mmCIF file of C-alpha atoms in Angstrom:
data_model
loop_
_atom_site.group_PDB
_atom_site.id
_atom_site.type_symbol
_atom_site.label_atom_id
_atom_site.label_comp_id
_atom_site.label_asym_id
_atom_site.label_seq_id
_atom_site.Cartn_x
_atom_site.Cartn_y
_atom_site.Cartn_z
ATOM 1 C CA MET A 1008 -26.507 -32.268 -42.112
ATOM 2 C CA PHE A 1009 -29.819 -31.742 -43.941
ATOM 3 C CA VAL A 1010 -28.918 -34.535 -46.402
ATOM 4 C CA LEU A 1011 -28.154 -36.957 -43.571
ATOM 5 C CA SER A 1012 -31.418 -36.121 -41.886
ATOM 6 C CA ARG A 1013 -33.377 -36.829 -45.059
ATOM 7 C CA LEU A 1014 -31.416 -40.059 -45.533
ATOM 8 C CA CYS A 1015 -32.235 -41.213 -42.006
ATOM 9 C CA ARG A 1016 -35.919 -40.513 -42.463
ATOM 10 C CA THR A 1017 -36.033 -42.265 -45.840
ATOM 11 C CA SER A 1018 -34.264 -45.342 -44.427
ATOM 12 C CA VAL A 1019 -36.799 -45.605 -41.602
ATOM 13 C CA ILE A 1020 -39.694 -45.460 -44.048
ATOM 14 C CA ILE A 1021 -38.174 -48.172 -46.274
ATOM 15 C CA ALA A 1022 -37.496 -50.448 -43.308
ATOM 16 C CA ILE A 1023 -41.037 -50.085 -41.989
ATOM 17 C CA LYS A 1024 -42.506 -50.835 -45.398
ATOM 18 C CA LEU A 1025 -40.356 -53.961 -45.753
ATOM 19 C CA LEU A 1026 -41.425 -55.235 -42.353
ATOM 20 C CA LYS A 1027 -45.056 -54.658 -43.207
ATOM 21 C CA ALA A 1028 -44.592 -56.506 -46.480
ATOM 22 C CA LYS A 1029 -42.934 -59.374 -44.625
ATOM 23 C CA SER A 1030 -45.839 -59.603 -42.199
ATOM 24 C CA LYS A 1031 -48.342 -59.556 -45.029
ATOM 25 C CA LEU A 1032 -46.504 -62.236 -47.001
ATOM 26 C CA LYS A 1033 -46.165 -64.428 -43.966
ATOM 27 C CA ASN A 1034 -49.924 -64.426 -43.386
ATOM 28 C CA THR A 1035 -51.066 -64.898 -47.002
ATOM 29 C CA HIS A 1036 -52.668 -68.193 -48.177
ATOM 30 C CA TYR A 1037 -51.394 -67.740 -51.686
ATOM 31 C CA PHE A 1038 -48.151 -69.040 -52.990
ATOM 32 C CA CYS A 1039 -45.528 -66.313 -53.393
ATOM 33 C CA PRO A 1040 -41.920 -67.109 -54.291
ATOM 34 C CA VAL A 1041 -40.390 -64.584 -51.875
ATOM 35 C CA ASP A 1042 -37.526 -65.391 -49.478
ATOM 36 C CA LEU A 1043 -38.762 -63.968 -46.194
ATOM 37 C CA ARG A 1044 -35.357 -64.501 -44.573
ATOM 38 C CA GLY A 1045 -33.852 -62.177 -47.175
ATOM 39 C CA VAL A 1046 -36.429 -59.490 -46.432
ATOM 40 C CA LYS A 1047 -35.605 -59.806 -42.739
ATOM 41 C CA ARG A 1048 -31.886 -59.458 -43.391
ATOM 42 C CA VAL A 1049 -32.393 -56.385 -45.589
ATOM 43 C CA SER A 1050 -34.616 -54.802 -42.945
ATOM 44 C CA ARG A 1051 -31.992 -55.320 -40.258
ATOM 45 C CA LEU A 1052 -29.299 -53.811 -42.473
ATOM 46 C CA ILE A 1053 -31.439 -50.750 -43.174
ATOM 47 C CA PHE A 1054 -32.196 -50.301 -39.461
ATOM 48 C CA ALA A 1055 -28.494 -50.552 -38.641
ATOM 49 C CA PHE A 1056 -27.673 -48.096 -41.435
ATOM 50 C CA CYS A 1057 -30.333 -45.688 -40.166
ATOM 51 C CA ALA A 1058 -29.217 -45.954 -36.530
ATOM 52 C CA PHE A 1059 -25.638 -45.182 -37.536
ATOM 53 C CA PHE A 1060 -26.557 -42.044 -39.454
ATOM 54 C CA PHE A 1061 -29.240 -40.982 -36.995
ATOM 55 C CA ALA A 1062 -26.687 -41.057 -34.182
ATOM 56 C CA GLY A 1063 -24.406 -39.014 -36.416
ATOM 57 C CA CYS A 1064 -27.167 -36.491 -36.933
ATOM 58 C CA LEU A 1065 -27.672 -36.151 -33.173
ATOM 59 C CA ASP A 1066 -23.938 -35.736 -32.587
ATOM 60 C CA MET A 1067 -23.781 -32.975 -35.159
ATOM 61 C CA GLU A 1068 -26.684 -31.081 -33.593
ATOM 62 C CA MET A 1069 -25.462 -31.266 -29.973
ATOM 63 C CA VAL A 1070 -22.789 -28.557 -30.010
ATOM 64 C CA GLU A 1071 -21.559 -27.335 -26.640
ATOM 65 C CA VAL A 1072 -21.335 -23.535 -26.445
ATOM 66 C CA HIS A 1073 -18.596 -22.163 -24.205
ATOM 67 C CA GLU A 1074 -19.819 -18.809 -22.869
ATOM 68 C CA SER A 1075 -17.171 -16.106 -22.573
ATOM 69 C CA ASP A 1076 -17.257 -13.964 -19.432
ATOM 70 C CA GLU A 1077 -15.375 -11.122 -21.145
ATOM 71 C CA PRO A 1078 -18.477 -8.890 -21.698
ATOM 72 C CA THR A 1079 -19.327 -9.344 -18.029
ATOM 73 C CA GLN A 1080 -15.828 -8.368 -16.894
ATOM 74 C CA VAL A 1081 -15.851 -5.267 -19.130
ATOM 75 C CA SER A 1082 -19.260 -4.280 -17.734
ATOM 76 C CA VAL A 1083 -18.021 -4.687 -14.146
ATOM 77 C CA GLU A 1084 -14.998 -2.479 -14.893
ATOM 78 C CA VAL A 1085 -17.207 0.226 -16.374
ATOM 79 C CA LEU A 1086 -19.726 -0.023 -13.511
ATOM 80 C CA SER A 1087 -16.933 0.241 -10.942
ATOM 81 C CA GLU A 1088 -15.557 3.408 -12.547
ATOM 82 C CA LEU A 1089 -19.040 4.911 -12.830
ATOM 83 C CA ILE A 1090 -19.598 4.389 -9.100
ATOM 84 C CA SER A 1091 -16.127 5.775 -8.307
ATOM 85 C CA THR A 1092 -17.006 8.855 -10.344
ATOM 86 C CA PHE A 1093 -20.180 9.233 -8.286
ATOM 87 C CA ASP A 1094 -17.982 8.987 -5.179
ATOM 88 C CA ILE A 1095 -15.905 12.015 -6.119
ATOM 89 C CA LEU A 1096 -19.015 14.001 -7.127
ATOM 90 C CA ASP A 1097 -20.944 13.123 -3.967
ATOM 91 C CA ASP A 1098 -17.988 13.942 -1.748
ATOM 92 C CA PHE A 1099 -17.460 17.289 -3.456
ATOM 93 C CA ALA A 1100 -21.143 18.281 -3.337
ATOM 94 C CA SER A 1101 -21.764 17.098 0.231
ATOM 95 C CA THR A 1102 -20.394 20.244 1.868
ATOM 96 C CA ASN A 1103 -22.519 23.108 3.142
ATOM 97 C CA LYS A 1104 -21.002 25.282 0.462
ATOM 98 C CA VAL A 1105 -20.346 23.518 -2.840
ATOM 99 C CA LEU A 1106 -17.131 25.421 -3.461
ATOM 100 C CA ASN A 1107 -15.582 24.645 -0.072
ATOM 101 C CA LYS A 1108 -12.582 22.311 -0.323
ATOM 102 C CA ARG A 1109 -11.679 20.396 2.838
ATOM 103 C CA ASP A 1110 -8.466 18.664 3.795
ATOM 104 C CA ASP A 1111 -10.374 15.410 4.379
ATOM 105 C CA ALA A 1112 -12.061 15.493 0.936
ATOM 106 C CA LEU A 1113 -11.239 12.938 -1.745
ATOM 107 C CA LEU A 1114 -10.056 15.640 -4.130
ATOM 108 C CA PRO A 1115 -6.285 16.181 -4.097
ATOM 109 C CA ASN A 1116 -4.823 19.661 -3.934
ATOM 110 C CA GLY A 1117 -3.813 19.519 -7.588
ATOM 111 C CA VAL A 1118 -7.401 19.636 -8.873
ATOM 112 C CA ASN A 1119 -8.435 23.033 -10.201
ATOM 113 C CA VAL A 1120 -11.942 24.142 -9.171
ATOM 114 C CA LYS A 1121 -13.355 26.779 -11.519
ATOM 115 C CA CYS A 1122 -16.352 28.764 -10.251
ATOM 116 C CA ILE A 1123 -18.800 29.549 -13.055
ATOM 117 C CA ASP A 1124 -21.846 30.417 -10.908
ATOM 118 C CA GLU A 1125 -21.585 30.211 -7.112
ATOM 119 C CA ASP A 1126 -24.862 31.814 -6.058
ATOM 120 C CA PHE A 1127 -28.037 29.799 -5.369
ATOM 121 C CA GLU A 1128 -29.940 33.031 -4.761
ATOM 122 C CA ASP A 1129 -30.061 34.046 -8.443
ATOM 123 C CA GLY A 1130 -32.507 31.217 -9.171
ATOM 124 C CA ASP A 1131 -30.418 29.203 -11.637
ATOM 125 C CA GLY A 1132 -28.344 27.203 -9.171
ATOM 126 C CA VAL A 1133 -24.582 26.935 -9.020
ATOM 127 C CA GLU A 1134 -22.093 25.680 -11.565
ATOM 128 C CA VAL A 1135 -18.482 24.596 -11.167
ATOM 129 C CA GLU A 1136 -15.895 22.771 -13.222
ATOM 130 C CA LEU A 1137 -13.389 20.293 -11.835
ATOM 131 C CA ASP A 1138 -10.185 20.060 -13.845
ATOM 132 C CA PHE A 1139 -8.021 17.055 -12.978
ATOM 133 C CA GLY A 1140 -5.470 17.891 -15.668
ATOM 134 C CA LYS A 1141 -4.243 15.863 -18.621
ATOM 135 C CA LEU A 1142 -3.540 12.129 -18.672
ATOM 136 C CA GLY A 1143 0.219 12.650 -18.973
ATOM 137 C CA ASN A 1144 2.507 9.666 -18.585
ATOM 138 C CA GLU A 1145 1.777 6.451 -16.713
ATOM 139 C CA PRO A 1146 0.566 6.407 -14.016
ATOM 140 C CA PHE A 1147 -1.999 8.472 -15.875
ATOM 141 C CA GLY A 1148 -3.822 11.374 -14.278
ATOM 142 C CA VAL A 1149 -3.686 12.615 -10.710
ATOM 143 C CA LEU A 1150 -3.887 10.366 -7.646
ATOM 144 C CA CYS A 1151 -6.932 11.137 -5.487
ATOM 145 C CA LYS A 1152 -7.309 10.309 -1.802
ATOM 146 C CA ASP A 1153 -9.451 7.243 -2.532
ATOM 147 C CA GLU A 1154 -6.422 5.802 -4.391
ATOM 148 C CA LYS A 1155 -8.095 6.258 -7.783
ATOM 149 C CA TYR A 1156 -6.411 8.108 -10.639
ATOM 150 C CA ARG A 1157 -8.423 10.701 -12.552
ATOM 151 C CA ALA A 1158 -7.868 13.109 -15.449
ATOM 152 C CA GLY A 1159 -9.884 15.481 -17.615
ATOM 153 C CA ARG A 1160 -12.795 17.721 -16.689
ATOM 154 C CA ILE A 1161 -16.225 17.464 -15.072
ATOM 155 C CA ASN A 1162 -18.896 20.165 -15.258
ATOM 156 C CA ILE A 1163 -21.326 20.191 -12.299
ATOM 157 C CA LYS A 1164 -24.626 22.066 -12.004
ATOM 158 C CA LEU A 1165 -26.745 22.059 -8.826
ATOM 159 C CA ASP A 1166 -30.211 23.619 -8.722
ATOM 160 C CA LYS A 1167 -30.279 23.772 -4.911
ATOM 161 C CA PRO A 1168 -28.029 22.707 -2.001
ATOM 162 C CA TYR A 1169 -27.132 19.045 -2.422
ATOM 163 C CA SER A 1170 -28.391 18.064 1.031
ATOM 164 C CA GLU A 1171 -31.958 19.234 0.313
ATOM 165 C CA VAL A 1172 -34.595 16.712 -0.779
ATOM 166 C CA GLY A 1173 -35.432 17.400 -4.423
ATOM 167 C CA ALA A 1174 -31.954 18.669 -5.305
ATOM 168 C CA GLN A 1175 -30.684 17.731 -8.737
ATOM 169 C CA MET A 1176 -27.043 17.513 -9.800
ATOM 170 C CA ARG A 1177 -26.453 17.509 -13.548
ATOM 171 C CA VAL A 1178 -22.999 16.300 -14.519
ATOM 172 C CA THR A 1179 -21.423 16.684 -17.949
ATOM 173 C CA PHE A 1180 -18.202 15.120 -19.191
ATOM 174 C CA PRO A 1181 -17.334 17.415 -22.129
ATOM 175 C CA GLN A 1182 -16.327 15.722 -25.391
ATOM 176 C CA HIS A 1183 -13.552 18.208 -26.063
ATOM 177 C CA TYR A 1184 -11.902 17.431 -22.704
ATOM 178 C CA THR A 1185 -13.243 14.075 -21.562
ATOM 179 C CA PHE A 1186 -12.942 12.611 -18.075
ATOM 180 C CA PHE A 1187 -10.853 9.544 -17.130
ATOM 181 C CA SER A 1188 -10.978 7.284 -14.089
ATOM 182 C CA GLY A 1189 -8.936 4.174 -13.300
ATOM 183 C CA ASN A 1190 -5.921 2.632 -11.630
ATOM 184 C CA GLY A 1191 -3.322 4.782 -13.367
ATOM 185 C CA GLY A 1192 -2.614 2.116 -15.981
ATOM 186 C CA THR A 1193 -5.985 1.114 -17.396
ATOM 187 C CA MET A 1194 -8.277 4.128 -17.562
ATOM 188 C CA THR A 1195 -11.977 4.344 -18.455
ATOM 189 C CA GLU A 1196 -12.925 7.457 -20.417
ATOM 190 C CA PHE A 1197 -16.380 9.011 -20.038
ATOM 191 C CA ASP A 1198 -18.190 11.496 -22.224
ATOM 192 C CA GLY A 1199 -21.830 12.518 -21.942
ATOM 193 C CA LYS A 1200 -24.075 13.178 -18.962
ATOM 194 C CA ILE A 1201 -25.365 11.731 -15.703
ATOM 195 C CA ILE A 1202 -28.036 13.060 -13.348
ATOM 196 C CA VAL A 1203 -28.205 12.596 -9.574
ATOM 197 C CA ASN A 1204 -31.526 13.342 -7.820
ATOM 198 C CA ARG A 1205 -32.004 13.399 -4.058
ATOM 199 C CA THR A 1206 -35.334 11.659 -3.372
ATOM 200 C CA GLU A 1207 -34.990 11.405 0.420
ATOM 201 C CA GLU A 1208 -32.563 12.618 3.047
ATOM 202 C CA ASP A 1209 -30.474 9.441 2.777
ATOM 203 C CA LYS A 1210 -31.406 8.348 -0.755
ATOM 204 C CA LEU A 1211 -30.271 9.400 -4.222
ATOM 205 C CA VAL A 1212 -30.997 8.110 -7.721
ATOM 206 C CA LEU A 1213 -28.256 8.143 -10.354
ATOM 207 C CA THR A 1214 -29.436 7.903 -13.956
ATOM 208 C CA SER A 1215 -27.787 8.065 -17.354
ATOM 209 C CA ASN A 1216 -29.040 7.538 -20.889
ATOM 210 C CA ASP A 1217 -26.586 9.770 -22.730
ATOM 211 C CA LEU A 1218 -23.269 8.477 -21.461
ATOM 212 C CA ASN A 1219 -20.433 6.715 -23.274
ATOM 213 C CA ALA A 1220 -17.574 4.762 -21.727
ATOM 214 C CA HIS A 1221 -14.339 4.034 -23.583
ATOM 215 C CA TYR A 1222 -12.570 0.997 -22.134
ATOM 216 C CA ASN A 1223 -9.694 -0.910 -23.780
ATOM 217 C CA GLY A 1224 -10.520 0.563 -27.179
ATOM 218 C CA VAL A 1225 -14.221 -0.353 -27.004
ATOM 219 C CA VAL A 1226 -16.888 2.357 -26.841
ATOM 220 C CA SER A 1227 -20.020 1.403 -24.890
ATOM 221 C CA ASN A 1228 -23.244 3.250 -24.223
ATOM 222 C CA LEU A 1229 -24.324 3.233 -20.580
ATOM 223 C CA GLU A 1230 -27.894 3.353 -19.386
ATOM 224 C CA SER A 1231 -28.193 3.301 -15.620
ATOM 225 C CA ASP A 1232 -30.857 3.572 -12.953
ATOM 226 C CA ILE A 1233 -29.119 3.213 -9.597
ATOM 227 C CA LEU A 1234 -30.579 3.756 -6.145
ATOM 228 C CA VAL A 1235 -27.955 5.069 -3.719
ATOM 229 C CA VAL A 1236 -28.683 4.599 -0.011
ATOM 230 C CA ARG A 1237 -26.497 5.933 2.804
ATOM 231 C CA GLU A 1238 -26.510 3.191 5.396
ATOM 232 C CA SER A 1239 -24.182 5.151 7.658
ATOM 233 C CA ASP A 1240 -23.551 8.905 7.428
ATOM 234 C CA LEU A 1241 -20.792 10.366 9.576
ATOM 235 C CA GLY A 1242 -21.171 13.981 8.488
ATOM 236 C CA GLU A 1243 -20.028 16.146 5.588
ATOM 237 C CA GLY A 1244 -18.346 14.370 2.741
ATOM 238 C CA ILE A 1245 -18.205 10.686 1.937
ATOM 239 C CA LEU A 1246 -15.241 9.512 4.034
ATOM 240 C CA ASP A 1247 -16.103 6.803 6.592
ATOM 241 C CA ASP A 1248 -19.684 6.545 5.284
ATOM 242 C CA VAL A 1249 -21.261 3.220 4.260
ATOM 243 C CA ILE A 1250 -23.256 3.328 1.015
ATOM 244 C CA LEU A 1251 -25.382 0.722 -0.780
ATOM 245 C CA PHE A 1252 -26.036 0.709 -4.530
ATOM 246 C CA GLY A 1253 -28.907 -1.117 -6.214
ATOM 247 C CA GLY A 1254 -30.638 -1.102 -9.586
ATOM 248 C CA THR A 1255 -29.630 -1.782 -13.176
ATOM 249 C CA VAL A 1256 -26.862 -0.806 -15.559
ATOM 250 C CA SER A 1257 -26.917 -1.641 -19.267
ATOM 251 C CA VAL A 1258 -23.616 -1.617 -21.179
ATOM 252 C CA THR A 1259 -24.121 -1.768 -24.951
ATOM 253 C CA ASN A 1260 -21.541 -2.082 -27.715
ATOM 254 C CA GLY A 1261 -21.675 -3.652 -31.161
ATOM 255 C CA GLY A 1262 -25.442 -4.090 -30.849
ATOM 256 C CA VAL A 1263 -25.037 -6.396 -27.823
ATOM 257 C CA SER A 1264 -26.194 -5.309 -24.368
ATOM 258 C CA THR A 1265 -24.927 -6.629 -21.050
ATOM 259 C CA ILE A 1266 -27.484 -5.838 -18.357
ATOM 260 C CA LEU A 1267 -26.409 -5.957 -14.713
ATOM 261 C CA SER A 1268 -29.211 -6.065 -12.118
ATOM 262 C CA THR A 1269 -28.647 -6.284 -8.377
ATOM 263 C CA GLN A 1270 -29.760 -9.402 -6.500
ATOM 264 C CA SER A 1271 -28.469 -7.823 -3.302
ATOM 265 C CA PRO A 1272 -27.122 -4.234 -3.016
ATOM 266 C CA LEU A 1273 -23.481 -3.447 -3.695
ATOM 267 C CA LYS A 1274 -21.775 -2.211 -0.547
ATOM 268 C CA LYS A 1275 -18.897 0.242 -0.183
ATOM 269 C CA ILE A 1276 -17.155 1.465 2.971
ATOM 270 C CA TYR A 1277 -15.432 4.810 2.448
ATOM 271 C CA THR A 1278 -12.247 4.547 4.448
ATOM 272 C CA ARG A 1279 -9.329 5.822 2.401
ATOM 273 C CA SER A 1280 -7.882 2.356 1.928
ATOM 274 C CA CYS A 1281 -11.213 0.747 1.003
ATOM 275 C CA ALA A 1282 -13.155 3.444 -0.843
ATOM 276 C CA LYS A 1283 -12.270 2.178 -4.322
ATOM 277 C CA HIS A 1284 -13.574 -1.357 -3.674
ATOM 278 C CA ILE A 1285 -17.024 -2.922 -3.780
ATOM 279 C CA ILE A 1286 -16.901 -5.263 -0.807
ATOM 280 C CA ARG A 1287 -20.252 -7.071 -1.071
ATOM 281 C CA GLY A 1288 -23.244 -7.614 -3.326
ATOM 282 C CA LYS A 1289 -24.568 -9.818 -6.116
ATOM 283 C CA MET A 1290 -25.738 -8.991 -9.616
ATOM 284 C CA ASP A 1291 -27.605 -10.973 -12.247
ATOM 285 C CA VAL A 1292 -26.169 -10.733 -15.756
ATOM 286 C CA GLU A 1293 -28.220 -10.816 -18.941
ATOM 287 C CA ILE A 1294 -26.541 -10.654 -22.358
ATOM 288 C CA THR A 1295 -28.918 -10.046 -25.235
ATOM 289 C CA ASN A 1296 -27.417 -12.657 -27.584
ATOM 290 C CA SER A 1297 -27.048 -15.332 -24.908
ATOM 291 C CA SER A 1298 -29.412 -17.694 -23.100
ATOM 292 C CA SER A 1299 -26.896 -18.524 -20.361
ATOM 293 C CA GLU A 1300 -27.611 -17.958 -16.685
ATOM 294 C CA MET A 1301 -24.964 -15.694 -15.160
ATOM 295 C CA TYR A 1302 -24.384 -13.783 -11.973
ATOM 296 C CA ILE A 1303 -21.570 -11.948 -10.156
ATOM 297 C CA ASP A 1304 -20.670 -12.222 -6.481
ATOM 298 C CA PHE A 1305 -18.547 -9.312 -5.214
ATOM 299 C CA ASP A 1306 -17.794 -11.139 -1.959
ATOM 300 C CA PRO A 1307 -16.980 -14.736 -2.970
ATOM 301 C CA TYR A 1308 -15.112 -15.486 0.285
ATOM 302 C CA LYS A 1309 -17.804 -13.903 2.507
ATOM 303 C CA ASP A 1310 -15.293 -11.685 4.316
ATOM 304 C CA GLU A 1311 -16.143 -8.229 2.869
ATOM 305 C CA ALA A 1312 -12.478 -7.792 2.002
ATOM 306 C CA CYS A 1313 -11.251 -4.543 0.508
ATOM 307 C CA ASP A 1314 -10.193 -6.059 -2.792
ATOM 308 C CA ASN A 1315 -11.455 -6.293 -6.353
ATOM 309 C CA VAL A 1316 -12.007 -10.044 -6.271
ATOM 310 C CA ILE A 1317 -15.275 -11.306 -7.746
ATOM 311 C CA GLU A 1318 -16.802 -14.636 -8.696
ATOM 312 C CA ILE A 1319 -18.507 -14.941 -12.088
ATOM 313 C CA THR A 1320 -20.842 -17.921 -12.462
ATOM 314 C CA VAL A 1321 -21.993 -19.044 -15.916
ATOM 315 C CA ASN A 1322 -24.456 -21.937 -16.151
ATOM 316 C CA GLY A 1323 -23.383 -23.250 -12.761
ATOM 317 C CA LYS A 1324 -19.629 -23.039 -13.437
ATOM 318 C CA SER A 1325 -17.729 -20.395 -11.497
ATOM 319 C CA VAL A 1326 -14.440 -18.589 -11.927
ATOM 320 C CA ILE A 1327 -12.695 -16.298 -9.432
ATOM 321 C CA THR A 1328 -11.223 -13.201 -11.067
ATOM 322 C CA SER A 1329 -10.535 -9.530 -10.349
ATOM 323 C CA TYR A 1330 -11.502 -6.258 -11.981
#
């Protein structure tokens, strides 16, 4: 390609020089035995030759890049499971007493709750461990009441009652017994930590900078800063509440980061049949090695349906898919 470019440039220079020479010879008063018609013909040939190769050069440089939406789909899967993990944590911690299990909670009866420290009065908060059991055979894990499957362990520490402004919940997914969340077939594995801070009565902030997600054999680091707003709160627990999620999540693997940022908040309605779905919201997508414009619409049909259907748009071209 470099050789052709040099050839094109050289041809243009030669042609221009010949035309200048022709003009000079045509205007001279001295006799010169030069066939001007021949110069003209040679000039035309060189211009044609140059145009041919110059067009070839342009064709070689104009390569259409077909952007893959696979990193975006993986990031949506991981984000969905992160939010579903928040769901189970929020529901569990939203009781007056952290260790109280209710029949209408998302946790199934098969989950073992281990009390490590159940007294706020001693000044170091409370600590419990949720044990969902091993993955086992497919469908993997245990089926929870939000129709999500979960396995492994979660360690939870609360410095004060979860309902109080200023409360902090520190969550650890231990590496020796990691936590899984998914549909019973495809499971996302988490190890590391997340922190949930209550900033106002109806607002929480979920952050993570030391969290890994294992999805389809790929390990990604998650950095998140998510504002959680209860739009509708019908009492203890999460069932029948309406919650909005906004902020950013960065999913990094192989040195490439996919950054999801909300255009409009993600909405979830926590009926048992709908709790596992994001029913509305839009997110911008930025991939560090790409200049494409991308975004995700979680409600492409504008019906707030309880499904996992999304629309991914890349450079103005859209595809309907599911996660």
